[in-house]
PDB file of C-alpha atoms in Angstrom:
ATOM      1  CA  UNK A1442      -1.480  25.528   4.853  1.00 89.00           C
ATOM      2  CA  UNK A1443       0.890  23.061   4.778  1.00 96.00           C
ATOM      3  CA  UNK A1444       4.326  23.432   2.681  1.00 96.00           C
ATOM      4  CA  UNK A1445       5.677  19.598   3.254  1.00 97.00           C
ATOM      5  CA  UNK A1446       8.215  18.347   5.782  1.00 98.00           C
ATOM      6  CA  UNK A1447      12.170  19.220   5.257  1.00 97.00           C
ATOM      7  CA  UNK A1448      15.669  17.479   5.845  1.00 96.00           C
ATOM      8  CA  UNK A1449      15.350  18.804   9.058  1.00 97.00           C
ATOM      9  CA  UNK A1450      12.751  17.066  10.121  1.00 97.00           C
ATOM     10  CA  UNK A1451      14.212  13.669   9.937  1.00 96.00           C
ATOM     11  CA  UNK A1452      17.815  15.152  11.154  1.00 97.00           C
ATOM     12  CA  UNK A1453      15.631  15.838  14.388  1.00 97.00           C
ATOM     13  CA  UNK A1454      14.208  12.792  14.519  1.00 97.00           C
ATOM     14  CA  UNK A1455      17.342  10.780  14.007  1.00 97.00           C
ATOM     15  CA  UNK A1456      18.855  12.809  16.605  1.00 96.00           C
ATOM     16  CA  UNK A1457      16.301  12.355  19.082  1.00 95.00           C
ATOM     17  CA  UNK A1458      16.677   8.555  18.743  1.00 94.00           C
ATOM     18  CA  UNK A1459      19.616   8.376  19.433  1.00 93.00           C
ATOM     19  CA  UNK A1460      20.535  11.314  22.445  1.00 94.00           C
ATOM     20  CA  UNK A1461      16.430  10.697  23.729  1.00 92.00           C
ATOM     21  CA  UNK A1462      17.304  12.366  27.306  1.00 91.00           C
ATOM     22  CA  UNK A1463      15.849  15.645  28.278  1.00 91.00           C
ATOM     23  CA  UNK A1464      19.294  17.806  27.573  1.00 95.00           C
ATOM     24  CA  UNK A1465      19.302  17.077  24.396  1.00 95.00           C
ATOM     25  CA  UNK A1466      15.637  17.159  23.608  1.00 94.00           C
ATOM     26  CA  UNK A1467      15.595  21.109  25.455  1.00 95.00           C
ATOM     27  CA  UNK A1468      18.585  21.867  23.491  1.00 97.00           C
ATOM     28  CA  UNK A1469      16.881  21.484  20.369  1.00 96.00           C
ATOM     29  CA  UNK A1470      13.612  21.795  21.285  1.00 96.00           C
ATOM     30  CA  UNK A1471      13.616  24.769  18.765  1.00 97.00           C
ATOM     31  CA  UNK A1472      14.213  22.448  16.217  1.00 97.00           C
ATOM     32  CA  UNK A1473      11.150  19.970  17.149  1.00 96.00           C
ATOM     33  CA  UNK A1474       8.443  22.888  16.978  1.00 97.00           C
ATOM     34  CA  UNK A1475       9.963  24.178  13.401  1.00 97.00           C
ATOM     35  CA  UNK A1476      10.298  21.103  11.900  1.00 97.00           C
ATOM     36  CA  UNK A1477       8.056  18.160  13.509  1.00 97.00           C
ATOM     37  CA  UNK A1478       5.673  19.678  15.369  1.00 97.00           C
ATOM     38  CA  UNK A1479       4.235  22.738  13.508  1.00 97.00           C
ATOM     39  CA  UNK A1480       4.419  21.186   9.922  1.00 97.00           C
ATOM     40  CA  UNK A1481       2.635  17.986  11.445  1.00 98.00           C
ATOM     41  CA  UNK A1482      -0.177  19.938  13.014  1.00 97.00           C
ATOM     42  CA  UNK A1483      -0.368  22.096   9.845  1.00 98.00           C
ATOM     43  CA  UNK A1484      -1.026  18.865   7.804  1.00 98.00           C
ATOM     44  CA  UNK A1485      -3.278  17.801  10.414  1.00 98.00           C
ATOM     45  CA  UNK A1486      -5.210  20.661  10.348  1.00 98.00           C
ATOM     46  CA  UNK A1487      -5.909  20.881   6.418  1.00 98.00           C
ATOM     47  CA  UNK A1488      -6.319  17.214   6.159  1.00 98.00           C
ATOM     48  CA  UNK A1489      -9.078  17.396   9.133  1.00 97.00           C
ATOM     49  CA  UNK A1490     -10.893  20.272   7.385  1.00 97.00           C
ATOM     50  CA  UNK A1491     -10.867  18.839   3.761  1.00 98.00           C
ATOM     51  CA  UNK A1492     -12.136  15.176   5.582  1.00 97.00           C
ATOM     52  CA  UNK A1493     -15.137  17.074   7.189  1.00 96.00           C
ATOM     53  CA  UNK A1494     -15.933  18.955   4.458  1.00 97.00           C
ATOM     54  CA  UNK A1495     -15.854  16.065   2.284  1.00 97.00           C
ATOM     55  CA  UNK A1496     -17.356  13.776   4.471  1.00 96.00           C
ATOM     56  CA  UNK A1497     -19.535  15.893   7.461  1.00 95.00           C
ATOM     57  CA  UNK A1498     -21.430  12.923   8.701  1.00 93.00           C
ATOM     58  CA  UNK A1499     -18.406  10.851  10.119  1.00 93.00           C
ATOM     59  CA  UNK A1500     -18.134  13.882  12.598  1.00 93.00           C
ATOM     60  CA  UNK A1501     -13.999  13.238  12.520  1.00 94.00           C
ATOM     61  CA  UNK A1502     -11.799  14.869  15.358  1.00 94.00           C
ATOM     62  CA  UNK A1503      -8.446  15.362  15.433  1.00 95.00           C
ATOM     63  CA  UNK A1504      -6.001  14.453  17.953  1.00 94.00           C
ATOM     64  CA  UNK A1505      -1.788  15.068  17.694  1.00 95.00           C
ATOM     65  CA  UNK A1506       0.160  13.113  20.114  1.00 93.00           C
ATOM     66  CA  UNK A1507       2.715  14.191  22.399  1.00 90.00           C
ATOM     67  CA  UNK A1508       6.340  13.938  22.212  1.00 91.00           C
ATOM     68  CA  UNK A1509       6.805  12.944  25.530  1.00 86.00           C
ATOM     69  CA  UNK A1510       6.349   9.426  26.890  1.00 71.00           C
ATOM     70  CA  UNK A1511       4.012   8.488  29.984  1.00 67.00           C
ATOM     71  CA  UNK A1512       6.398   8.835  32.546  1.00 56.00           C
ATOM     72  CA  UNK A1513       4.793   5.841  34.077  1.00 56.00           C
ATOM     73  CA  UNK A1514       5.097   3.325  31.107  1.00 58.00           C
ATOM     74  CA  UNK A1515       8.758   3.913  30.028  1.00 54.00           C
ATOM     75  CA  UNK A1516      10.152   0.227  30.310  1.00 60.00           C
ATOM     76  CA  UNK A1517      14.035   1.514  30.232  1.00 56.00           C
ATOM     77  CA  UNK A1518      13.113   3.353  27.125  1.00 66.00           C
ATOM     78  CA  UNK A1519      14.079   7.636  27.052  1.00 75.00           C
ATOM     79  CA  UNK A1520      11.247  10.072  27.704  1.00 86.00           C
ATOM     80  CA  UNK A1521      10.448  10.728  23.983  1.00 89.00           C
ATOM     81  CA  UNK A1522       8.663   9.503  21.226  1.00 90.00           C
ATOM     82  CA  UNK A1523      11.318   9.845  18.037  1.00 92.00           C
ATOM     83  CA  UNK A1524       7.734   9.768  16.100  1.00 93.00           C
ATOM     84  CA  UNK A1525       4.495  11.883  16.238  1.00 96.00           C
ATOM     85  CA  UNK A1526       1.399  10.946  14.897  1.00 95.00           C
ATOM     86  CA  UNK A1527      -2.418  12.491  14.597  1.00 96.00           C
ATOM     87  CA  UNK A1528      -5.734  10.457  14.243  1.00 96.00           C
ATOM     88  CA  UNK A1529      -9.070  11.462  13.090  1.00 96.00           C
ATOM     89  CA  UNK A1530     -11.816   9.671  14.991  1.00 91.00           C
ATOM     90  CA  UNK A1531     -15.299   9.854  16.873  1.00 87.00           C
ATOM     91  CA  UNK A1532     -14.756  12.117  19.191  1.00 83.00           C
ATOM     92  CA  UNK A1533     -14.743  10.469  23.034  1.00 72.00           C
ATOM     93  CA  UNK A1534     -14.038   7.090  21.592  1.00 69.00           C
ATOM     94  CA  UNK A1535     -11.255   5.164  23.291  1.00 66.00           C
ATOM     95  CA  UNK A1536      -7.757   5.835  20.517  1.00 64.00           C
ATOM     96  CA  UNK A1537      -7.373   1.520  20.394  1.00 65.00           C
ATOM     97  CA  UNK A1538      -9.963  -0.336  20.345  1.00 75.00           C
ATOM     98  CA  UNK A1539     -12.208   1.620  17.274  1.00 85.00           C
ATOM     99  CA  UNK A1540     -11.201   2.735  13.984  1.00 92.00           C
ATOM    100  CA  UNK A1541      -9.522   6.000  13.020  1.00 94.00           C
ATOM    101  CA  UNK A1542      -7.601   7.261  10.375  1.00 97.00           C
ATOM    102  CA  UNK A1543      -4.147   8.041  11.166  1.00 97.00           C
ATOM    103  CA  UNK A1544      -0.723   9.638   9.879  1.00 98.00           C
ATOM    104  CA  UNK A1545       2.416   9.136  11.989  1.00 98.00           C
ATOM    105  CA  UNK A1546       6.474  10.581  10.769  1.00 97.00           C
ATOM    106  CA  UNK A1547       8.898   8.766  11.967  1.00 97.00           C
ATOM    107  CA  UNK A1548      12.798   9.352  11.196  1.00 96.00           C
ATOM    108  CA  UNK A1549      13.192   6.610   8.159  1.00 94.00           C
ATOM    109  CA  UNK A1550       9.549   6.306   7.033  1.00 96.00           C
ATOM    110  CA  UNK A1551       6.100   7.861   7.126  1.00 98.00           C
ATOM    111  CA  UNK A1552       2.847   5.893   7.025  1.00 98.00           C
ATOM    112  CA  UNK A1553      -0.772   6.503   6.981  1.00 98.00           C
ATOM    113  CA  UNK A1554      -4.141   4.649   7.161  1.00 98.00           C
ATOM    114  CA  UNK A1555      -6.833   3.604   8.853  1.00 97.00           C
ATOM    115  CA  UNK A1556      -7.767   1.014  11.392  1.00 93.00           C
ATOM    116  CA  UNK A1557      -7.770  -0.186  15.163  1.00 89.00           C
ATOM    117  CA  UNK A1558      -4.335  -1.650  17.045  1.00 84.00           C
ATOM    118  CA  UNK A1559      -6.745  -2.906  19.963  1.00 84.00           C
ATOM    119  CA  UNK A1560      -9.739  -4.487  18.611  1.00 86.00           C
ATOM    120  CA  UNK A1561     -11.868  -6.342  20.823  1.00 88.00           C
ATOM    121  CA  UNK A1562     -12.396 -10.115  20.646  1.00 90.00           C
ATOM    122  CA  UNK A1563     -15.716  -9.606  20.393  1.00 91.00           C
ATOM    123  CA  UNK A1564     -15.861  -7.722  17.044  1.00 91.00           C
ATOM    124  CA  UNK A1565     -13.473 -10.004  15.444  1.00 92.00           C
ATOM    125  CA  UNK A1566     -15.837 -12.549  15.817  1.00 92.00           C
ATOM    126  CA  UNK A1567     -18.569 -10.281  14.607  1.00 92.00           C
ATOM    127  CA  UNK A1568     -16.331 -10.397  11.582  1.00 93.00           C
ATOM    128  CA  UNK A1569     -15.772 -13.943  10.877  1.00 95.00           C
ATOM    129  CA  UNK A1570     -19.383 -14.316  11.711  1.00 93.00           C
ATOM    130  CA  UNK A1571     -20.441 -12.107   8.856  1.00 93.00           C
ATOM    131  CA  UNK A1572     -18.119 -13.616   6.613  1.00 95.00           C
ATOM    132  CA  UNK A1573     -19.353 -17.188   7.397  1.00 95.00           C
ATOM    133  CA  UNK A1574     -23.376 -15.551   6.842  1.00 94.00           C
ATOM    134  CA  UNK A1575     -22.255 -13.560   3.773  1.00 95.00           C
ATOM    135  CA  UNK A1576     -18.696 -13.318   2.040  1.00 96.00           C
ATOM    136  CA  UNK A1577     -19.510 -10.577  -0.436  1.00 96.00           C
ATOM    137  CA  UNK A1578     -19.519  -7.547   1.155  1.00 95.00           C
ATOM    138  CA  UNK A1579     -16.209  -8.194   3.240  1.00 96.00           C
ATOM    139  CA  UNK A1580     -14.609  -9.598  -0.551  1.00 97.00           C
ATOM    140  CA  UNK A1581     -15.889  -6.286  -2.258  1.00 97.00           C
ATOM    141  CA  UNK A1582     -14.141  -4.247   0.532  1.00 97.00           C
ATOM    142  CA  UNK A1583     -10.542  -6.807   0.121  1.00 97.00           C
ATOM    143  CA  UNK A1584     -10.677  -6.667  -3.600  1.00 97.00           C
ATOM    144  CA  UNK A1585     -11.218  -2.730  -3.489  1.00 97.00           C
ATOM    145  CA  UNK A1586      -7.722  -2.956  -1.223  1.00 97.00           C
ATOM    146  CA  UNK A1587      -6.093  -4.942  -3.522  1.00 96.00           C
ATOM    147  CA  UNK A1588      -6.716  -3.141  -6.811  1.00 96.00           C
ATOM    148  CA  UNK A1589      -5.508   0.104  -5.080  1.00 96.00           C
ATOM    149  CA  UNK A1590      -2.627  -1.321  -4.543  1.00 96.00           C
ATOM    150  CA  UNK A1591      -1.521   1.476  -1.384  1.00 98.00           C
ATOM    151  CA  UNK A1592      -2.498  -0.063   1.299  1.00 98.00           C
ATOM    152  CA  UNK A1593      -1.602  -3.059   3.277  1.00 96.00           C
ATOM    153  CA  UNK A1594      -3.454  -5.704   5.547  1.00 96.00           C
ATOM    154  CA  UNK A1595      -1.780  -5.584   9.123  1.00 95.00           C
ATOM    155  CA  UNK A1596      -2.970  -6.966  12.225  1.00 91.00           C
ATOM    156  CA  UNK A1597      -1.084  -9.497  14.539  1.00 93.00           C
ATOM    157  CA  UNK A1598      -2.138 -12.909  13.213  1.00 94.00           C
ATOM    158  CA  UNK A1599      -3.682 -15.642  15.380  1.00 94.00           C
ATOM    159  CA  UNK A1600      -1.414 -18.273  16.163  1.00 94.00           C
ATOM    160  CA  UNK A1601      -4.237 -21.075  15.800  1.00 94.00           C
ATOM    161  CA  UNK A1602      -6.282 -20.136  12.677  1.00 95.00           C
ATOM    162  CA  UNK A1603      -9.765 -19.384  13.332  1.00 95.00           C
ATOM    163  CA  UNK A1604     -10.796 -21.049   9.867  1.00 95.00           C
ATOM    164  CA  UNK A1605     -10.220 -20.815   6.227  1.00 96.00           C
ATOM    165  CA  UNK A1606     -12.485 -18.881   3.951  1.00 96.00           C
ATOM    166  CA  UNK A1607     -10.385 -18.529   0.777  1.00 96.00           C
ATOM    167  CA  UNK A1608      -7.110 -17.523  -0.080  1.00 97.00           C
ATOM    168  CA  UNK A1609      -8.832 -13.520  -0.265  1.00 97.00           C
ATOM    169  CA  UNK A1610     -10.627 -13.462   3.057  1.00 97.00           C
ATOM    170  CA  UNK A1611      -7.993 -15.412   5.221  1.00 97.00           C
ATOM    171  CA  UNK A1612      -6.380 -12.731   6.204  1.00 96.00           C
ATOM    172  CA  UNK A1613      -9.224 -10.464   7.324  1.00 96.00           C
ATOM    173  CA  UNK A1614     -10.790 -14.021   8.991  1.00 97.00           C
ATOM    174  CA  UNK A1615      -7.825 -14.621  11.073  1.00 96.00           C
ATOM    175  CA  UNK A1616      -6.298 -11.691  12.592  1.00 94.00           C
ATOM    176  CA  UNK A1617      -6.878 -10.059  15.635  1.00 92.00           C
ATOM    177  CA  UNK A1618      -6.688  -6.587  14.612  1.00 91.00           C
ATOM    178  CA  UNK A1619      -7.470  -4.953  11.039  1.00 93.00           C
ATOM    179  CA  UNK A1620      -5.041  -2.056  10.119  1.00 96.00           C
ATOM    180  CA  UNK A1621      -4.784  -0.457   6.419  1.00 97.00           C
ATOM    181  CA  UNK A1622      -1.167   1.193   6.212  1.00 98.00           C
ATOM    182  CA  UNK A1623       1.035   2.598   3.735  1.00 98.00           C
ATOM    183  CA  UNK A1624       4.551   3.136   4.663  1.00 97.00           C
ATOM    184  CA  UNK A1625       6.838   5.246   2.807  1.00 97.00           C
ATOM    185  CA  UNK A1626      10.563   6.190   2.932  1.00 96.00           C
ATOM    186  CA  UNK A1627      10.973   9.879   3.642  1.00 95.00           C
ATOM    187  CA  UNK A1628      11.270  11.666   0.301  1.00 94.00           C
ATOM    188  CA  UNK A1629       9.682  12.698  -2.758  1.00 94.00           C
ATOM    189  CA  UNK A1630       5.939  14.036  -2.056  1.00 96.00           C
ATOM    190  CA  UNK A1631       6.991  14.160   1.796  1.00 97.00           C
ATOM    191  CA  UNK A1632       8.974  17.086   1.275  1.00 97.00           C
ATOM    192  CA  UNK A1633       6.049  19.559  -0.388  1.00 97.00           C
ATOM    193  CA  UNK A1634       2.502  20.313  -0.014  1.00 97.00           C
ATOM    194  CA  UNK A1635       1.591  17.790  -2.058  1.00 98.00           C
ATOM    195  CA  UNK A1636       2.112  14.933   0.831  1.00 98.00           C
ATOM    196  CA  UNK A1637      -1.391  16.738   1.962  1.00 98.00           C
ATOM    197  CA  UNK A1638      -3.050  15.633  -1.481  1.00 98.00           C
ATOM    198  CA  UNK A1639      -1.519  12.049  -0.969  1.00 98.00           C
ATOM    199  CA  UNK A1640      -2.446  11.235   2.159  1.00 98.00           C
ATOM    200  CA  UNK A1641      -6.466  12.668   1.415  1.00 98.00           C
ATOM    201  CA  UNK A1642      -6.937  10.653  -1.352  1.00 98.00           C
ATOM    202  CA  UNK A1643      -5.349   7.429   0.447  1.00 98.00           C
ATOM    203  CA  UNK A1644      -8.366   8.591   3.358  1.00 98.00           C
ATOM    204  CA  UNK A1645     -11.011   8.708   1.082  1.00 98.00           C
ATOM    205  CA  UNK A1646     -10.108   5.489  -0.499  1.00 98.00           C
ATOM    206  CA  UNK A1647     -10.536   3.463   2.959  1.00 98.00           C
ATOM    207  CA  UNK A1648     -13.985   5.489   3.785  1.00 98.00           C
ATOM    208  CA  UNK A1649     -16.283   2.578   2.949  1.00 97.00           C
ATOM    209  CA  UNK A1650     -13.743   0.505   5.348  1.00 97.00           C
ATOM    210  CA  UNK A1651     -13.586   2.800   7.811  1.00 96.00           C
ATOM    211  CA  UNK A1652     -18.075   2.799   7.841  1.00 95.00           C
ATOM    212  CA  UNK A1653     -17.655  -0.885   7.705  1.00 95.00           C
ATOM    213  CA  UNK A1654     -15.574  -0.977  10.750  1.00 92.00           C
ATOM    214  CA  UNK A1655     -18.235   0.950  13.048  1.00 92.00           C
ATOM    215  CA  UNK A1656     -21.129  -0.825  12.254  1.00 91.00           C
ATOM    216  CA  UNK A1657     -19.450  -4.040  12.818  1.00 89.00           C
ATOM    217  CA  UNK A1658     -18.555  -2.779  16.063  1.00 84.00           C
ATOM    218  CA  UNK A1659     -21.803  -1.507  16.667  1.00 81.00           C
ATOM    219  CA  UNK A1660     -23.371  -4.309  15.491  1.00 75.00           C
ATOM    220  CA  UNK A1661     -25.008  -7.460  17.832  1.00 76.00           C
ATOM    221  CA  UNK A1662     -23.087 -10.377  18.737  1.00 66.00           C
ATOM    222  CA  UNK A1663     -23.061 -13.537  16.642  1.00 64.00           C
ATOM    223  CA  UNK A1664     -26.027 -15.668  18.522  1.00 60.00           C
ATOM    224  CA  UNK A1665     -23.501 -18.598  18.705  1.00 54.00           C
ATOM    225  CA  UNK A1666     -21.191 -16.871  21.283  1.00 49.00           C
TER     226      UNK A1666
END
């Protein structure tokens, strides 16, 4: 089960981002196991198992990332991550372009969520197509955001608006990717188990987002493409 994170684990991380070359990283590479990479995979493991129970049907898999950077997309940057993260998707679905729910520690922060850093054009129009049909159910799913108050809208805007639904919607109508994230500063609940409780509850909050998601992917295209 998992106990929290621990000073350590940031210490690692800060340390890392700052000597990220592979004597350092080997000399401590006792440290990363200990204190990122075991308590990380510990969390992902309960938080996969209490998702599936909870919700069987999404058929969720787990995935951890790697430390290590593809060797062949370093751009000048050291062959580390200083973060890890884990996602819980459809299994053989591509990690960008389709909706997961996700957890990533990084030295100064943590964050989790749901969403997709890749989406196609094609279901962003699917989107504003929908909303331009039938606001409601996209305004049920923003207001349900907004009264939460965890999570926040993210998505790289479009530099020519696509149109302007209301002050609610504009922000879902005119971005080109939809990501629900809550960042947090490293302390408090990320330092015991019940970080684990947190980050469920956040999940289960963003279900009926996350099922809104696929099916607009799924979905046909807008006749009018």
């Amino acid at each position: 089960m998992f106990q929290g994170y621990s000073q350590q684990t940031t210490e690692f991380l800060w340390g890392l981002r700052f000597n990220n070359e592979r004597s350092w990283f080997l000399a401590h590479k006792g440290e990363f196991l200990t204190y990122v990479d075991g308590p990380t995979r510990a969390l992902a493991a309960q938080l996969t198992e209490e998702m599936t129970r909870a919700y069987p049907r999404l058929g969720l898999e787990c995935k951890v990332s790697r430390i290590y950077r593809d060797a062949r997309r370093l751009f000048g940057r050291g062959p580390y991550k200083d973060h890890l993260w884990f996602t819980l998707r459809h299994p053989g679905e591509r990690e960008s372009n389709t909706p997961c729910f996700f957890f990533e520690v990084a030295p100064e922060r943590y964050s989790y969520g749901m969403g997709a850093w890749d989406l196609p054009p094609l279901t962003m129009a699917k989107l504003r197509a929908c909303i331009d049909r039938d606001p409601r159910p996209v305004e049920k799913l923003a207001r349900a955001l907004n009264r939460r108050g965890e999570f926040t809208l993210e998505g790289e805007l479009y530099k020519r608006p696509k149109g302007d639904p209301g002050p609610l919607l504009y922000p879902w109508y005119n971005r080109r990717q939809l990501t629900f994230c809550c960042d947090r500063n490293c302390e408090g609940a990320f330092f015991g188990p019940e970080l684990a409780g947190q980050v469920l509850e956040g999940w289960k909050s963003l279900v009926p987002h996350y099922r809104w998601m696929r099916e607009l992917a799924a979905g046909p295209a807008p006749e009018n493409l």
